[in-house]
Amino acid sequence: MAKRVNEIIIFVFVALFSKAIGAKPYWRTRWPIDRVSNECLTWQLAVEANNVRGWPIVPAHCLSHIEAYMTGGQYEQDVNYIVEQIESYVSELVVGEDGMDAWILDIDDTCLSNVIYYKKKKYGCEPYDPIAFKAWAMKGECPAIPGVLGLFSKLVENGFKVFLITGRDEETLAPSTIANLHDQGYIGYEKLIFRSPAYKGKSALVYKSEIRKQIMEEGYRIWGNVGDQWTDLQGDCLGNRTFKLPNPMYCVP
């Protein structure tokens, strides 16, 4: 009899527990609660979706989250996944015989990584320092982002004309940037375009829009445009498709 009573008590307990669990949204019961991490993940998602715009710095309490994301393997996995989507799209394209099929690639944190530099800047928790960044870029030590380097090589091999468009200053950073790209394996691009004095003071969106317009006016067909900033992928003459790479460390307005 006692055994039967115990079984009934256990049954009732399990039923009540199951009902309590079932009354809550599943996403609140399957994951451990880490309020700071969750807040930073939400902030990062909003940034990548372009719902948070023109943000000046990474929230200070998100330093550990961004560091783990950028250096713990998730960033690389995300980039590689996006590159896979790009390559799938490229495989469907037929390159014309006139040599006018083009792709646009940004440089900073698209072709070349600045994670080493931003580690010293607390992964974006400190304000942008143009003098320090220029000194870093002049060293020419930015490593290639492997997935994008592989994409670049496939684009060139398949006959696409690749245009590299950067917001880096032409007068001071051209030599070191050209050498850096070459050393990292970016060989065979059609043209490397820097921000010239004519575009000084213009926003990234306006500058890159005008450059893309010039490329199209020369007769090129822009099939794809890849960048880590939304301002790389907005404005005029975007091309047939755009692809956004993740970058939660800084925002170029």
Short mmCIF file of C-alpha atoms in Angstrom, two decimals:
data_model
loop_
_atom_site.label_atom_id
_atom_site.label_comp_id
_atom_site.label_asym_id
_atom_site.label_seq_id
_atom_site.Cartn_x
_atom_site.Cartn_y
_atom_site.Cartn_z
CA MET A 1 0.00 0.00 0.00
CA ALA A 2 2.82 2.38 0.97
CA LYS A 3 4.52 1.62 -2.34
CA ARG A 4 1.35 2.45 -4.22
CA VAL A 5 1.00 5.77 -2.37
CA ASN A 6 4.61 6.67 -3.22
CA GLU A 7 4.00 5.94 -6.89
CA ILE A 8 0.93 8.19 -6.88
CA ILE A 9 2.87 11.01 -5.20
CA ILE A 10 5.68 10.72 -7.75
CA PHE A 11 3.19 10.66 -10.62
CA VAL A 12 1.43 13.81 -9.37
CA PHE A 13 4.78 15.59 -8.87
CA VAL A 14 5.96 14.75 -12.38
CA ALA A 15 2.63 15.86 -13.85
CA LEU A 16 2.70 19.19 -12.01
CA PHE A 17 6.36 19.76 -12.93
CA SER A 18 5.70 18.97 -16.59
CA LYS A 19 2.75 21.36 -16.63
CA ALA A 20 4.87 24.11 -15.10
CA ILE A 21 7.58 23.61 -17.68
CA GLY A 22 5.10 23.47 -20.51
CA ALA A 23 3.60 26.79 -19.43
CA LYS A 24 6.87 28.59 -20.17
CA PRO A 25 8.27 29.44 -23.61
CA TYR A 26 10.71 26.72 -24.61
CA TRP A 27 13.55 29.18 -25.08
CA ARG A 28 13.42 30.09 -21.40
CA THR A 29 13.92 26.56 -20.23
CA ARG A 30 16.56 25.13 -22.53
CA TRP A 31 19.39 27.59 -22.00
CA PRO A 32 21.26 28.68 -18.86
CA ILE A 33 20.58 32.25 -17.81
CA ASP A 34 23.52 34.64 -18.19
CA ARG A 35 22.05 38.11 -18.23
CA VAL A 36 25.17 39.99 -19.34
CA SER A 37 25.98 37.51 -22.11
CA ASN A 38 22.39 37.53 -23.32
CA GLU A 39 22.24 41.33 -23.35
CA CYS A 40 25.44 41.51 -25.39
CA LEU A 41 24.25 38.84 -27.80
CA THR A 42 21.04 40.82 -28.30
CA TRP A 43 23.02 44.01 -28.86
CA GLN A 44 25.27 42.25 -31.39
CA LEU A 45 22.28 40.88 -33.28
CA ALA A 46 20.70 44.33 -33.43
CA VAL A 47 23.97 45.76 -34.76
CA GLU A 48 24.33 43.12 -37.48
CA ALA A 49 20.69 43.59 -38.49
CA ASN A 50 21.36 47.34 -38.79
CA ASN A 51 18.71 48.15 -36.21
CA VAL A 52 21.33 49.95 -34.10
CA ARG A 53 23.07 52.53 -36.26
CA GLY A 54 25.97 54.90 -35.85
CA TRP A 55 27.02 53.37 -32.54
CA PRO A 56 30.30 54.90 -31.29
CA ILE A 57 31.77 52.11 -29.16
CA VAL A 58 31.04 48.60 -27.94
CA PRO A 59 29.26 48.64 -24.55
CA ALA A 60 31.91 48.24 -21.86
CA HIS A 61 30.19 45.27 -20.23
CA CYS A 62 30.33 43.41 -23.57
CA LEU A 63 34.14 43.30 -23.79
CA SER A 64 34.42 39.63 -22.79
CA HIS A 65 31.55 38.68 -25.09
CA ILE A 66 33.07 40.37 -28.17
CA GLU A 67 36.54 39.03 -27.39
CA ALA A 68 35.18 35.49 -27.12
CA TYR A 69 33.24 35.93 -30.35
CA MET A 70 36.15 37.31 -32.35
CA THR A 71 38.84 34.93 -31.05
CA GLY A 72 36.98 31.82 -29.94
CA GLY A 73 36.08 30.45 -33.37
CA GLN A 74 32.49 31.67 -33.79
CA TYR A 75 33.48 34.68 -35.90
CA GLU A 76 35.51 32.51 -38.26
CA GLN A 77 32.65 30.04 -38.51
CA ASP A 78 30.18 32.81 -39.32
CA VAL A 79 32.45 34.26 -42.01
CA ASN A 80 32.99 30.85 -43.57
CA TYR A 81 29.25 30.21 -43.65
CA ILE A 82 28.64 33.50 -45.46
CA VAL A 83 31.45 32.72 -47.90
CA GLU A 84 29.75 29.38 -48.61
CA GLN A 85 26.57 31.26 -49.51
CA ILE A 86 28.53 33.57 -51.79
CA GLU A 87 30.26 30.68 -53.52
CA SER A 88 26.93 28.94 -54.03
CA TYR A 89 25.63 32.10 -55.71
CA VAL A 90 28.80 32.44 -57.81
CA SER A 91 28.43 28.86 -59.05
CA GLU A 92 25.14 29.86 -60.68
CA LEU A 93 26.63 32.75 -62.64
CA VAL A 94 27.91 32.56 -66.19
CA VAL A 95 30.87 34.82 -66.90
CA GLY A 96 30.61 36.71 -70.19
CA GLU A 97 33.32 36.70 -72.83
CA ASP A 98 33.70 40.47 -72.74
CA GLY A 99 35.56 40.50 -69.42
CA MET A 100 33.14 42.94 -67.83
CA ASP A 101 31.75 40.83 -64.98
CA ALA A 102 32.81 42.43 -61.71
CA TRP A 103 32.82 41.92 -57.95
CA ILE A 104 33.40 44.50 -55.23
CA LEU A 105 35.31 43.66 -52.05
CA ASP A 106 36.01 45.95 -49.11
CA ILE A 107 39.45 45.63 -47.48
CA ASP A 108 39.44 46.29 -43.72
CA ASP A 109 37.86 43.35 -41.90
CA THR A 110 36.68 41.96 -45.20
CA CYS A 111 39.90 41.02 -47.00
CA LEU A 112 42.29 41.86 -44.17
CA SER A 113 41.72 41.45 -40.43
CA ASN A 114 42.33 44.15 -37.83
CA VAL A 115 41.57 41.94 -34.82
CA ILE A 116 45.20 42.17 -33.63
CA TYR A 117 44.92 45.95 -33.55
CA TYR A 118 41.49 46.00 -31.91
CA LYS A 119 42.68 43.67 -29.16
CA LYS A 120 44.71 46.63 -27.89
CA LYS A 121 41.59 48.79 -28.17
CA LYS A 122 39.50 46.40 -26.05
CA TYR A 123 37.74 45.07 -29.13
CA GLY A 124 35.98 48.36 -29.79
CA CYS A 125 35.18 49.35 -26.21
CA GLU A 126 37.52 52.31 -26.67
CA PRO A 127 36.72 55.20 -29.07
CA TYR A 128 38.13 55.07 -32.60
CA ASP A 129 41.68 56.40 -32.70
CA PRO A 130 42.54 57.49 -36.29
CA ILE A 131 46.20 58.18 -35.50
CA ALA A 132 46.77 54.80 -33.87
CA PHE A 133 44.92 52.96 -36.64
CA LYS A 134 46.94 54.72 -39.34
CA ALA A 135 50.15 53.70 -37.55
CA TRP A 136 48.90 50.10 -37.45
CA ALA A 137 47.91 50.09 -41.13
CA MET A 138 51.27 51.52 -42.16
CA LYS A 139 52.99 48.45 -40.70
CA GLY A 140 51.34 46.30 -43.37
CA GLU A 141 50.87 43.41 -40.95
CA CYS A 142 47.13 42.76 -41.28
CA PRO A 143 46.53 39.02 -41.81
CA ALA A 144 44.18 37.84 -44.52
CA ILE A 145 40.78 36.55 -43.52
CA PRO A 146 41.14 32.97 -44.83
CA GLY A 147 37.59 32.46 -46.07
CA VAL A 148 37.58 35.73 -48.03
CA LEU A 149 41.04 35.09 -49.48
CA GLY A 150 39.75 31.75 -50.78
CA LEU A 151 36.69 33.50 -52.23
CA PHE A 152 38.88 36.12 -53.88
CA SER A 153 41.03 33.47 -55.53
CA LYS A 154 37.97 31.64 -56.87
CA LEU A 155 36.50 34.84 -58.27
CA VAL A 156 39.71 35.64 -60.12
CA GLU A 157 40.10 32.07 -61.36
CA ASN A 158 36.52 32.11 -62.65
CA GLY A 159 37.14 35.22 -64.72
CA PHE A 160 35.55 37.91 -62.58
CA LYS A 161 37.18 41.32 -62.34
CA VAL A 162 37.63 42.05 -58.65
CA PHE A 163 37.67 45.67 -57.50
CA LEU A 164 38.99 46.35 -54.00
CA ILE A 165 37.50 49.55 -52.59
CA THR A 166 38.80 50.91 -49.31
CA GLY A 167 38.26 53.96 -47.16
CA ARG A 168 41.98 54.05 -46.42
CA ASP A 169 43.71 57.29 -47.33
CA GLU A 170 45.52 57.08 -50.66
CA GLU A 171 48.26 59.58 -49.87
CA THR A 172 49.51 57.88 -46.69
CA LEU A 173 48.38 54.26 -46.77
CA ALA A 174 48.56 53.16 -50.40
CA PRO A 175 52.12 51.70 -50.39
CA SER A 176 51.74 49.71 -47.17
CA THR A 177 48.26 48.48 -48.12
CA ILE A 178 49.33 47.30 -51.56
CA ALA A 179 52.32 45.45 -50.07
CA ASN A 180 50.14 43.97 -47.30
CA LEU A 181 47.57 42.64 -49.77
CA HIS A 182 50.27 41.17 -51.99
CA ASP A 183 52.05 39.51 -49.06
CA GLN A 184 48.79 37.91 -47.94
CA GLY A 185 47.98 36.48 -51.37
CA TYR A 186 45.63 39.03 -52.89
CA ILE A 187 47.12 38.95 -56.34
CA GLY A 188 45.23 39.38 -59.59
CA TYR A 189 42.61 41.98 -58.69
CA GLU A 190 41.48 44.37 -61.41
CA LYS A 191 41.89 47.58 -59.44
CA LEU A 192 42.55 48.81 -55.91
CA ILE A 193 40.77 52.07 -55.14
CA PHE A 194 41.68 54.28 -52.17
CA ARG A 195 39.96 57.35 -50.79
CA SER A 196 41.60 60.16 -52.75
CA PRO A 197 41.67 63.85 -51.75
CA ALA A 198 38.60 64.35 -53.95
CA TYR A 199 36.54 62.33 -51.47
CA LYS A 200 37.94 63.84 -48.28
CA GLY A 201 35.12 64.68 -45.90
CA LYS A 202 32.54 62.59 -47.72
CA SER A 203 30.79 59.76 -45.90
CA ALA A 204 31.70 56.16 -46.63
CA LEU A 205 28.27 55.63 -48.17
CA VAL A 206 28.64 58.55 -50.59
CA TYR A 207 32.26 57.76 -51.43
CA LYS A 208 31.69 54.08 -52.20
CA SER A 209 28.47 54.79 -54.10
CA GLU A 210 30.29 57.17 -56.40
CA ILE A 211 33.12 54.72 -57.00
CA ARG A 212 30.69 51.92 -57.86
CA LYS A 213 28.84 54.27 -60.20
CA GLN A 214 32.10 54.99 -62.02
CA ILE A 215 32.79 51.27 -62.37
CA MET A 216 29.36 50.65 -63.86
CA GLU A 217 29.70 53.63 -66.19
CA GLU A 218 32.82 51.94 -67.56
CA GLY A 219 30.57 49.09 -68.62
CA TYR A 220 31.17 46.59 -65.82
CA ARG A 221 28.37 44.41 -64.44
CA ILE A 222 28.64 44.21 -60.65
CA TRP A 223 27.42 40.78 -59.64
CA GLY A 224 28.33 40.96 -55.99
CA ASN A 225 29.43 43.36 -53.28
CA VAL A 226 31.01 42.16 -50.00
CA GLY A 227 31.75 44.26 -46.93
CA ASP A 228 31.73 44.25 -43.14
CA GLN A 229 29.95 47.62 -42.79
CA TRP A 230 26.42 48.50 -43.78
CA THR A 231 27.80 51.63 -45.46
CA ASP A 232 29.69 49.28 -47.81
CA LEU A 233 26.37 47.87 -48.93
CA GLN A 234 24.09 50.89 -49.10
CA GLY A 235 23.63 53.71 -51.57
CA ASP A 236 23.75 53.56 -55.35
CA CYS A 237 24.97 50.96 -57.83
CA LEU A 238 25.17 48.17 -55.27
CA GLY A 239 25.29 45.35 -57.79
CA ASN A 240 23.12 42.29 -58.17
CA ARG A 241 23.64 41.03 -54.59
CA THR A 242 25.26 42.25 -51.39
CA PHE A 243 26.79 40.17 -48.61
CA LYS A 244 27.42 41.48 -45.08
CA LEU A 245 30.28 40.01 -43.03
CA PRO A 246 30.02 40.27 -39.24
CA ASN A 247 31.88 43.03 -37.40
CA PRO A 248 30.78 43.90 -33.86
CA MET A 249 33.99 45.86 -33.09
CA TYR A 250 33.29 49.18 -34.82
CA CYS A 251 30.81 51.05 -36.98
CA VAL A 252 31.68 53.25 -39.96
CA PRO A 253 28.79 55.73 -40.35
#
